[in-house]
Tab-separated table of C-alpha atoms in Angstrom:
chain	number	residue	atom	x	y	z
O	1265	MET	CA	5.456	20.374	10.759
O	1266	TYR	CA	2.813	18.557	12.706
O	1267	THR	CA	-0.133	19.805	14.740
O	1268	ALA	CA	-0.617	18.222	18.157
O	1269	VAL	CA	-4.224	17.171	18.700
O	1270	ASP	CA	-5.083	16.799	22.383
O	1271	GLY	CA	-8.068	15.183	24.065
O	1272	ALA	CA	-6.775	11.606	24.108
O	1273	ARG	CA	-4.557	9.583	26.439
O	1274	VAL	CA	-1.545	10.225	24.188
O	1275	PRO	CA	-1.121	13.186	21.813
O	1276	ILE	CA	-2.005	12.715	18.158
O	1277	ARG	CA	0.674	14.265	15.920
O	1278	MET	CA	-0.981	15.283	12.654
O	1279	TRP	CA	0.635	16.380	9.367
O	1280	ALA	CA	-2.759	17.558	8.121
O	1281	ASP	CA	-5.154	20.334	9.038
O	1282	PRO	CA	-7.328	18.790	11.781
O	1283	ALA	CA	-10.293	20.829	10.541
O	1284	SER	CA	-10.082	19.077	7.159
O	1285	VAL	CA	-10.274	15.555	8.586
O	1286	GLU	CA	-13.667	13.825	8.508
O	1287	GLU	CA	-15.440	13.458	11.834
O	1288	GLN	CA	-15.455	9.663	11.465
O	1289	ALA	CA	-11.700	9.582	10.976
O	1290	MET	CA	-11.076	11.867	13.976
O	1291	ARG	CA	-13.239	9.596	16.105
O	1292	GLN	CA	-11.212	6.584	14.982
O	1293	LEU	CA	-7.951	8.362	15.821
O	1294	HIS	CA	-9.129	9.395	19.283
O	1295	ASN	CA	-10.356	5.869	19.982
O	1296	VAL	CA	-7.009	4.324	19.110
O	1297	ALA	CA	-5.032	7.011	20.970
O	1298	ASN	CA	-6.959	6.102	24.121
O	1299	LEU	CA	-5.984	2.432	24.051
O	1300	PRO	CA	-3.822	1.553	27.080
O	1301	TRP	CA	-1.096	-0.042	24.962
O	1302	VAL	CA	-0.550	2.951	22.642
O	1303	HIS	CA	2.723	4.888	22.910
O	1304	GLY	CA	1.949	7.407	20.172
O	1305	VAL	CA	-0.056	8.164	17.028
O	1306	ALA	CA	1.196	9.959	13.910
O	1307	VAL	CA	-1.226	11.012	11.173
O	1308	MET	CA	-0.158	11.567	7.584
O	1309	PRO	CA	-1.361	14.382	5.263
O	1310	ASP	CA	-3.326	11.879	3.122
O	1311	VAL	CA	-5.411	10.805	6.134
O	1312	HIS	CA	-8.994	9.697	5.607
O	1313	TYR	CA	-11.610	7.436	7.150
O	1314	GLY	CA	-11.023	3.754	6.586
O	1315	LYS	CA	-12.792	0.519	7.309
O	1316	GLU	CA	-11.843	-0.665	10.825
O	1317	ALA	CA	-9.018	1.892	11.199
O	1318	THR	CA	-7.926	5.220	9.759
O	1319	VAL	CA	-5.983	5.269	6.494
O	1320	GLY	CA	-2.859	7.387	6.811
O	1321	SER	CA	-2.189	6.479	10.460
O	1322	VAL	CA	0.967	5.229	12.172
O	1323	ILE	CA	0.340	3.679	15.592
O	1324	ALA	CA	3.119	2.679	17.974
O	1325	MET	CA	2.130	0.177	20.678
O	1326	ARG	CA	3.933	-1.411	23.610
O	1327	ASP	CA	3.640	-5.200	23.695
O	1328	ALA	CA	0.499	-5.173	21.561
O	1329	VAL	CA	-0.688	-4.853	17.985
O	1330	SER	CA	-4.096	-4.180	16.404
O	1331	PRO	CA	-4.580	-6.098	13.140
O	1332	ALA	CA	-7.125	-3.501	11.980
O	1333	ALA	CA	-4.389	-0.852	12.181
O	1334	VAL	CA	-2.547	-2.751	9.447
O	1335	GLY	CA	-5.592	-3.399	7.273
O	1336	VAL	CA	-6.733	-6.368	5.247
O	1337	ASP	CA	-4.291	-5.931	2.365
O	1338	ILE	CA	-1.255	-6.839	4.442
O	1339	GLY	CA	1.964	-5.674	2.825
O	1340	CYS	CA	0.293	-3.495	0.205
O	1341	GLY	CA	2.849	-1.137	-1.273
O	1342	MET	CA	4.712	0.228	-4.265
O	1343	SER	CA	7.597	-0.575	-6.594
O	1344	ALA	CA	9.279	1.668	-9.159
O	1345	VAL	CA	12.112	1.158	-11.654
O	1346	ARG	CA	13.897	3.781	-13.754
O	1347	THR	CA	14.687	2.573	-17.275
O	1348	SER	CA	17.337	3.565	-19.801
O	1349	LEU	CA	14.673	4.963	-22.131
O	1350	THR	CA	13.540	8.507	-22.755
O	1351	ALA	CA	10.146	9.640	-23.984
O	1352	ALA	CA	11.364	9.595	-27.594
O	1353	ASP	CA	12.110	5.854	-27.317
O	1354	LEU	CA	8.517	4.912	-26.510
O	1355	PRO	CA	6.301	3.697	-29.373
O	1356	ASP	CA	3.826	6.111	-30.913
O	1357	ASP	CA	1.081	3.575	-30.160
O	1358	LEU	CA	1.063	3.393	-26.374
O	1359	GLY	CA	-2.035	1.234	-26.595
O	1360	LYS	CA	0.171	-1.603	-27.847
O	1361	LEU	CA	2.379	-1.288	-24.762
O	1362	ARG	CA	-0.627	-1.171	-22.453
O	1363	ARG	CA	-2.079	-4.328	-24.040
O	1364	ARG	CA	1.269	-6.097	-23.739
O	1365	ILE	CA	1.396	-5.323	-20.013
O	1366	GLU	CA	-2.211	-6.425	-19.546
O	1367	SER	CA	-1.451	-9.725	-21.274
O	1368	ALA	CA	1.556	-10.313	-18.992
O	1369	VAL	CA	-0.040	-9.409	-15.649
O	1370	PRO	CA	-3.545	-10.600	-14.652
O	1371	VAL	CA	-5.718	-7.779	-13.291
O	1372	GLY	CA	-8.892	-7.638	-11.200
O	1373	PHE	CA	-9.802	-11.117	-9.965
O	1374	GLY	CA	-7.464	-12.678	-12.531
O	1375	LEU	CA	-4.610	-15.059	-11.787
O	1376	HIS	CA	-1.978	-16.932	-13.780
O	1377	GLN	CA	-2.931	-20.284	-15.303
O	1378	THR	CA	0.200	-21.752	-13.703
O	1379	PRO	CA	2.508	-20.141	-11.118
O	1380	VAL	CA	5.155	-17.801	-12.519
O	1381	ASN	CA	8.570	-19.445	-12.655
O	1382	PRO	CA	10.585	-17.899	-9.783
O	1383	ALA	CA	13.666	-17.972	-12.033
O	1384	LYS	CA	12.143	-14.979	-13.849
O	1385	VAL	CA	12.336	-12.927	-10.650
O	1386	HIS	CA	16.028	-12.101	-10.461
O	1387	GLY	CA	17.443	-11.248	-7.061
O	1388	VAL	CA	14.642	-12.858	-5.047
O	1389	GLY	CA	15.452	-16.228	-3.476
O	1390	GLY	CA	14.151	-18.466	-0.740
O	1391	TRP	CA	11.048	-19.514	-2.628
O	1392	ASP	CA	11.048	-23.107	-1.334
O	1393	SER	CA	11.213	-22.092	2.322
O	1394	PHE	CA	8.653	-19.352	1.700
O	1395	TRP	CA	6.093	-21.821	0.352
O	1396	THR	CA	6.941	-24.346	3.064
O	1397	GLY	CA	5.822	-21.664	5.500
O	1398	PHE	CA	2.337	-21.715	3.986
O	1399	GLY	CA	1.626	-24.957	5.852
O	1400	GLU	CA	2.162	-23.144	9.166
O	1401	LEU	CA	-0.444	-20.438	8.444
O	1402	HIS	CA	-3.951	-20.274	9.918
O	1403	GLU	CA	-5.746	-23.550	9.242
O	1404	GLY	CA	-8.621	-21.670	7.599
O	1405	VAL	CA	-6.510	-20.705	4.568
O	1406	GLN	CA	-4.874	-24.046	3.838
O	1407	GLU	CA	-7.170	-24.789	0.893
O	1408	LEU	CA	-6.046	-21.523	-0.755
O	1409	HIS	CA	-2.479	-22.627	-1.525
O	1410	ASP	CA	-3.021	-23.114	-5.263
O	1411	ARG	CA	-4.825	-19.800	-5.648
O	1412	ALA	CA	-2.146	-17.959	-3.679
O	1413	ALA	CA	0.586	-19.521	-5.831
O	1414	ARG	CA	-1.124	-18.468	-9.059
O	1415	GLN	CA	-1.847	-14.945	-7.801
O	1416	ILE	CA	1.840	-14.179	-7.270
O	1417	GLY	CA	2.526	-11.686	-10.057
O	1418	SER	CA	-1.063	-10.393	-10.356
O	1419	LEU	CA	-2.346	-6.861	-9.833
O	1420	GLY	CA	-5.812	-6.960	-8.298
O	1421	GLY	CA	-8.358	-4.163	-8.604
O	1422	GLY	CA	-9.464	-1.033	-6.757
O	1423	ASN	CA	-6.661	1.498	-6.466
O	1424	HIS	CA	-3.965	-0.940	-7.613
O	1425	PHE	CA	-2.223	-0.029	-10.871
O	1426	ILE	CA	0.732	-0.459	-13.192
O	1427	GLU	CA	2.097	2.650	-14.886
O	1428	VAL	CA	4.659	3.775	-17.420
O	1429	CYS	CA	5.780	7.240	-16.357
O	1430	LEU	CA	8.079	10.058	-17.398
O	1431	ASP	CA	10.153	12.057	-14.938
O	1432	ASP	CA	10.845	15.765	-15.399
O	1433	ASP	CA	13.984	14.935	-17.425
O	1434	GLY	CA	12.009	12.743	-19.812
O	1435	ARG	CA	13.319	9.421	-18.448
O	1436	VAL	CA	10.910	6.495	-18.541
O	1437	TRP	CA	9.950	4.746	-15.289
O	1438	LEU	CA	7.834	1.703	-14.500
O	1439	MET	CA	5.722	1.892	-11.347
O	1440	LEU	CA	3.158	-0.390	-9.724
O	1441	HIS	CA	0.953	-0.631	-6.654
O	1442	SER	CA	-0.326	-3.910	-5.219
O	1443	GLY	CA	-0.258	-6.098	-2.113
O	1444	SER	CA	-0.877	-9.580	-0.770
O	1445	ARG	CA	-3.910	-10.234	-2.931
O	1446	ASN	CA	-6.654	-12.484	-1.523
O	1447	ILE	CA	-4.435	-14.474	0.830
O	1448	GLY	CA	-3.520	-11.387	2.895
O	1449	LYS	CA	-7.184	-10.440	3.179
O	1450	GLU	CA	-8.170	-13.945	4.261
O	1451	LEU	CA	-5.486	-14.028	6.939
O	1452	ALA	CA	-6.268	-10.534	8.223
O	1453	GLU	CA	-10.002	-11.117	8.532
O	1454	ARG	CA	-9.504	-14.382	10.416
O	1455	HIS	CA	-7.156	-12.784	12.926
O	1456	MET	CA	-9.405	-9.749	13.384
O	1457	ALA	CA	-12.266	-12.112	14.243
O	1458	VAL	CA	-10.069	-13.863	16.832
O	1459	ALA	CA	-8.985	-10.554	18.390
O	1460	ARG	CA	-12.539	-9.268	18.822
O	1461	LYS	CA	-13.401	-12.267	21.010
O	1462	LEU	CA	-10.488	-11.933	23.450
O	1463	PRO	CA	-11.552	-10.891	26.980
O	1464	HIS	CA	-9.135	-7.972	27.258
O	1465	ASN	CA	-10.878	-6.333	24.271
O	1466	ALA	CA	-14.391	-6.577	25.711
O	1467	ASP	CA	-14.676	-2.953	26.872
O	1468	LEU	CA	-12.990	-1.161	23.992
O	1469	PRO	CA	-14.829	1.881	22.566
O	1470	ASP	CA	-14.401	0.345	19.106
O	1471	ARG	CA	-14.184	-3.443	18.854
O	1472	ASP	CA	-12.551	-3.080	15.428
O	1473	LEU	CA	-9.435	-1.885	17.262
O	1474	ALA	CA	-9.101	-5.149	19.180
O	1475	VAL	CA	-5.478	-6.043	19.901
O	1476	PHE	CA	-3.269	-9.038	20.459
O	1477	VAL	CA	-0.898	-8.750	23.411
O	1478	ALA	CA	2.653	-10.024	23.738
O	1479	GLY	CA	3.328	-13.465	25.121
O	1480	THR	CA	0.039	-15.002	23.993
O	1481	PRO	CA	-0.511	-17.757	21.412
O	1482	GLU	CA	-2.853	-15.431	19.499
O	1483	MET	CA	-0.105	-12.822	19.142
O	1484	ARG	CA	2.410	-15.435	18.031
O	1485	ALA	CA	-0.014	-16.782	15.417
O	1486	TYR	CA	-0.798	-13.312	14.075
O	1487	ARG	CA	2.857	-12.276	13.857
O	1488	ARG	CA	3.712	-15.483	11.997
O	1489	ASP	CA	0.935	-14.942	9.430
O	1490	LEU	CA	1.485	-11.177	9.227
O	1491	PHE	CA	5.174	-11.382	8.359
O	1492	TRP	CA	4.534	-14.210	5.883
O	1493	ALA	CA	1.887	-12.069	4.133
O	1494	GLN	CA	4.228	-9.062	4.054
O	1495	ASP	CA	6.802	-11.278	2.349
O	1496	TYR	CA	4.127	-12.522	-0.062
O	1497	ALA	CA	3.256	-8.932	-1.012
O	1498	ALA	CA	6.912	-8.060	-1.645
O	1499	ARG	CA	7.344	-11.179	-3.800
O	1500	ASN	CA	4.128	-10.373	-5.667
O	1501	ARG	CA	5.429	-6.916	-6.581
O	1502	ALA	CA	8.878	-8.236	-7.484
O	1503	THR	CA	7.273	-10.787	-9.809
O	1504	MET	CA	5.125	-8.131	-11.460
O	1505	VAL	CA	8.156	-5.888	-11.910
O	1506	ALA	CA	9.898	-8.747	-13.733
O	1507	LEU	CA	6.861	-9.334	-15.957
O	1508	VAL	CA	6.372	-5.642	-16.763
O	1509	LYS	CA	10.078	-5.178	-17.515
O	1510	GLN	CA	9.854	-8.039	-20.006
O	1511	ALA	CA	6.670	-6.574	-21.501
O	1512	LEU	CA	8.490	-3.289	-22.119
O	1513	LYS	CA	11.496	-5.091	-23.610
O	1514	ASP	CA	9.121	-6.974	-25.949
O	1515	VAL	CA	8.096	-3.579	-27.344
O	1516	VAL	CA	11.437	-1.726	-26.961
O	1517	PRO	CA	14.136	-4.454	-26.932
O	1518	GLN	CA	17.115	-2.227	-26.064
O	1519	THR	CA	15.684	-1.260	-22.648
O	1520	THR	CA	17.829	-1.681	-19.532
O	1521	PHE	CA	16.803	-1.030	-15.943
O	1522	ASP	CA	18.104	0.435	-12.688
O	1523	ASP	CA	17.542	-1.384	-9.408
O	1524	ALA	CA	13.947	-1.339	-8.192
O	1525	ILE	CA	12.694	0.854	-5.348
O	1526	SER	CA	10.090	-0.920	-3.234
O	1527	CYS	CA	8.184	-0.077	-0.063
O	1528	HIS	CA	5.272	-1.413	1.955
O	1529	HIS	CA	2.601	0.973	3.170
O	1530	ASN	CA	0.343	-1.470	5.098
O	1531	TYR	CA	2.696	-3.217	7.491
O	1532	VAL	CA	4.119	-3.730	10.980
O	1533	SER	CA	7.715	-3.132	12.046
O	1534	GLU	CA	9.611	-3.540	15.306
O	1535	GLU	CA	11.248	-0.226	16.220
O	1536	THR	CA	12.601	1.633	19.261
O	1537	TYR	CA	11.608	5.186	20.168
O	1538	ASP	CA	12.158	7.044	23.440
O	1539	GLY	CA	14.113	3.990	24.587
O	1540	VAL	CA	11.004	1.813	24.297
O	1541	GLU	CA	10.692	-1.234	22.027
O	1542	LEU	CA	7.485	-0.819	20.040
O	1543	LEU	CA	5.373	-2.521	17.419
O	1544	VAL	CA	4.607	0.172	14.847
O	1545	THR	CA	1.648	-0.343	12.515
O	1546	HIS	CA	1.316	1.567	9.264
O	1547	LYS	CA	-2.040	1.700	7.511
O	1548	GLY	CA	-1.337	3.893	4.520
O	1549	ALA	CA	2.164	5.131	5.417
O	1550	ILE	CA	5.647	4.354	4.138
O	1551	ARG	CA	8.940	3.955	5.952
O	1552	ALA	CA	10.851	7.280	5.820
O	1553	GLY	CA	14.010	6.586	7.782
O	1554	SER	CA	17.036	8.728	6.980
O	1555	GLY	CA	18.019	7.951	3.383
O	1556	ASP	CA	15.184	5.479	2.751
O	1557	LEU	CA	13.801	5.725	-0.776
O	1558	GLY	CA	10.018	5.623	-1.038
O	1559	ILE	CA	7.161	6.149	-3.476
O	1560	ILE	CA	4.157	8.445	-2.973
O	1561	PRO	CA	1.680	8.131	-5.866
O	1562	GLY	CA	-1.119	10.442	-6.893
O	1563	SER	CA	-4.112	9.277	-8.932
O	1564	MET	CA	-4.436	7.783	-12.412
O	1565	GLY	CA	-4.338	11.186	-14.081
O	1566	THR	CA	-1.914	13.151	-11.920
O	1567	GLY	CA	1.717	12.818	-10.886
O	1568	SER	CA	3.640	10.748	-8.357
O	1569	TYR	CA	6.840	11.255	-6.379
O	1570	ILE	CA	9.975	9.314	-5.562
O	1571	VAL	CA	11.123	10.552	-2.154
O	1572	ARG	CA	13.961	10.106	0.319
O	1573	GLY	CA	13.196	9.852	4.043
O	1574	LEU	CA	14.556	12.374	6.527
O	1575	GLY	CA	14.300	10.105	9.599
O	1576	ASN	CA	11.881	12.240	11.620
O	1577	ASP	CA	11.176	10.419	14.898
O	1578	SER	CA	8.052	12.517	15.502
O	1579	SER	CA	6.313	10.590	12.708
O	1580	PHE	CA	7.953	7.305	13.758
O	1581	GLN	CA	10.112	7.814	10.656
O	1582	SER	CA	7.086	7.526	8.366
O	1583	ALA	CA	5.471	9.512	5.554
O	1584	SER	CA	2.271	9.410	3.515
O	1585	HIS	CA	1.510	6.578	1.114
O	1586	GLY	CA	-0.236	8.611	-1.579
O	1587	ALA	CA	-2.640	11.434	-2.236
O	1588	GLY	CA	-5.424	9.899	-0.145
O	1589	ARG	CA	-9.084	9.813	-1.049
O	1590	ARG	CA	-11.159	12.956	-0.606
O	1591	MET	CA	-14.433	11.119	-1.202
O	1592	SER	CA	-15.732	7.566	-1.061
O	1593	ARG	CA	-15.975	5.323	-4.092
O	1594	THR	CA	-19.768	5.441	-3.867
O	1595	LYS	CA	-19.811	9.243	-3.899
O	1596	ALA	CA	-17.367	9.393	-6.809
O	1597	LYS	CA	-19.602	7.114	-8.882
O	1598	LYS	CA	-22.583	9.357	-8.157
O	1599	LEU	CA	-20.778	12.601	-8.964
O	1600	PHE	CA	-18.750	11.664	-12.046
O	1601	THR	CA	-19.240	9.981	-15.408
O	1602	ALA	CA	-17.007	8.144	-17.855
O	1603	ASP	CA	-16.813	11.395	-19.840
O	1604	ASP	CA	-15.447	13.156	-16.759
O	1605	LEU	CA	-12.879	10.402	-16.380
O	1606	ALA	CA	-11.810	10.754	-20.009
O	1607	THR	CA	-11.343	14.498	-19.537
O	1608	GLN	CA	-9.338	14.126	-16.322
O	1609	THR	CA	-7.081	11.426	-17.799
O	1610	ALA	CA	-6.449	13.182	-21.106
O	1611	GLY	CA	-3.042	12.229	-22.467
O	1612	VAL	CA	-2.895	8.975	-20.475
O	1613	GLU	CA	-3.332	5.608	-22.218
O	1614	CYS	CA	-5.731	3.922	-19.788
O	1615	ARG	CA	-9.242	2.627	-19.219
O	1616	LYS	CA	-11.789	5.434	-19.460
O	1617	ASP	CA	-14.997	3.476	-18.785
O	1618	SER	CA	-17.561	3.526	-15.995
O	1619	GLY	CA	-15.894	0.563	-14.289
O	1620	VAL	CA	-13.064	2.756	-12.997
O	1621	VAL	CA	-14.900	6.061	-12.427
O	1622	ASP	CA	-14.420	5.570	-8.675
O	1623	GLU	CA	-10.680	6.027	-9.352
O	1624	ILE	CA	-11.137	9.379	-11.109
O	1625	PRO	CA	-8.463	11.932	-10.125
O	1626	ALA	CA	-11.053	14.274	-8.581
O	1627	ALA	CA	-11.825	11.595	-5.971
O	1628	TYR	CA	-8.317	12.082	-4.557
O	1629	LYS	CA	-6.580	14.884	-2.697
O	1630	ASP	CA	-4.058	17.068	-4.485
O	1631	ILE	CA	-0.770	15.149	-4.440
O	1632	ASP	CA	1.352	18.316	-4.593
O	1633	SER	CA	-0.339	19.664	-1.449
O	1634	VAL	CA	0.230	16.345	0.292
O	1635	ILE	CA	3.957	16.503	-0.534
O	1636	ARG	CA	4.216	20.119	0.672
O	1637	ALA	CA	2.661	19.144	4.000
O	1638	GLN	CA	5.509	16.754	4.847
O	1639	THR	CA	8.716	18.520	3.887
O	1640	ASP	CA	10.077	17.651	7.344
O	1641	LEU	CA	9.463	13.941	6.648
O	1642	VAL	CA	10.773	13.468	3.086
O	1643	GLU	CA	12.630	15.226	0.305
O	1644	VAL	CA	11.655	14.842	-3.339
O	1645	VAL	CA	14.009	12.827	-5.539
O	1646	ALA	CA	11.910	12.708	-8.718
O	1647	HIS	CA	8.504	13.769	-9.975
O	1648	LEU	CA	6.769	11.325	-12.318
O	1649	LYS	CA	3.796	11.701	-14.673
O	1650	GLN	CA	2.137	8.618	-16.121
O	1651	VAL	CA	1.601	8.121	-19.860
O	1652	VAL	CA	0.208	4.579	-19.502
O	1653	CYS	CA	-1.944	3.349	-16.609
O	1654	VAL	CA	-3.230	-0.223	-16.248
O	1655	LYS	CA	-6.108	-0.717	-13.790
O	1656	GLY	CA	-7.924	-3.823	-12.634
């Protein structure tokens, strides 16, 4: 159940202990809850301070939207696929499987030499009209068309990953986390800059929370680019799923696959609550409508969960997007070494070098505690534990 935090224009409903939330994050939440357009704020158990706006926040606004409350990686989210394999079917040398995945999917700043053939991405159509829409995006990104086309089907860096996991019955799953790559970031930053300069945002307590309001050309332009970038992110994940499925079949040819589960966790949706039509932003939160399947990952050495939404209107039918960081990347690099990373990822075929120490499991909250804090938002369908983890 949630805790109601008072002291703002609208109550803040929090599925976390308010005393455990950093002062910076609480200040961000109070600032956004005081905006005149805000109908309500829901805070997930993985909440933590974020650049521009709080990670793990769901903000419902009337006739307005704050691009910072979506974040720069528009459409970032998860996909997961259960396979026909069991643990015994996997090769003894998981390093071979990891290398095959890494050769199929560019990581970090990498991109494909030529765009991935859409015919490889079964079940996803409309590619011609999707790319035609690129010409209608913000003029500042028009020179990025080729890069955006070649980054479809690429992972990125930071907390993005591809994993091979086992559920508690020993079934093999594929799971990945990524978003709209550089093009989403470029669009988001341009629109944030526009919003900060609008007169109605001049007196805000935090200019990062600048909003677009309904009926304006700025709002129309942002919505157009936002929904295109959300589509890009979904297509990026679908392409990676196709590439990773083929990589697994290259190693274990008899593999078959269930339908993919996919969900955004940085996105905007149009929803109605209390009889009011709202624009609901999610920065680090998944859709958890009644029956909706979602994915809540832990860190690169712990478990993850497949969940089913319970449709709780108090959270705007949302749930957490992961474990959530308990310390910054800078602090993690100061506190931990590559040896610590190797210890905490024992039994996982993954990078264990200083370049990914900031992703060490100890830098994240306990995923099991995060799941327990939201039993009124989701029910657990499956618990997964990775045996291979690919990082950028």
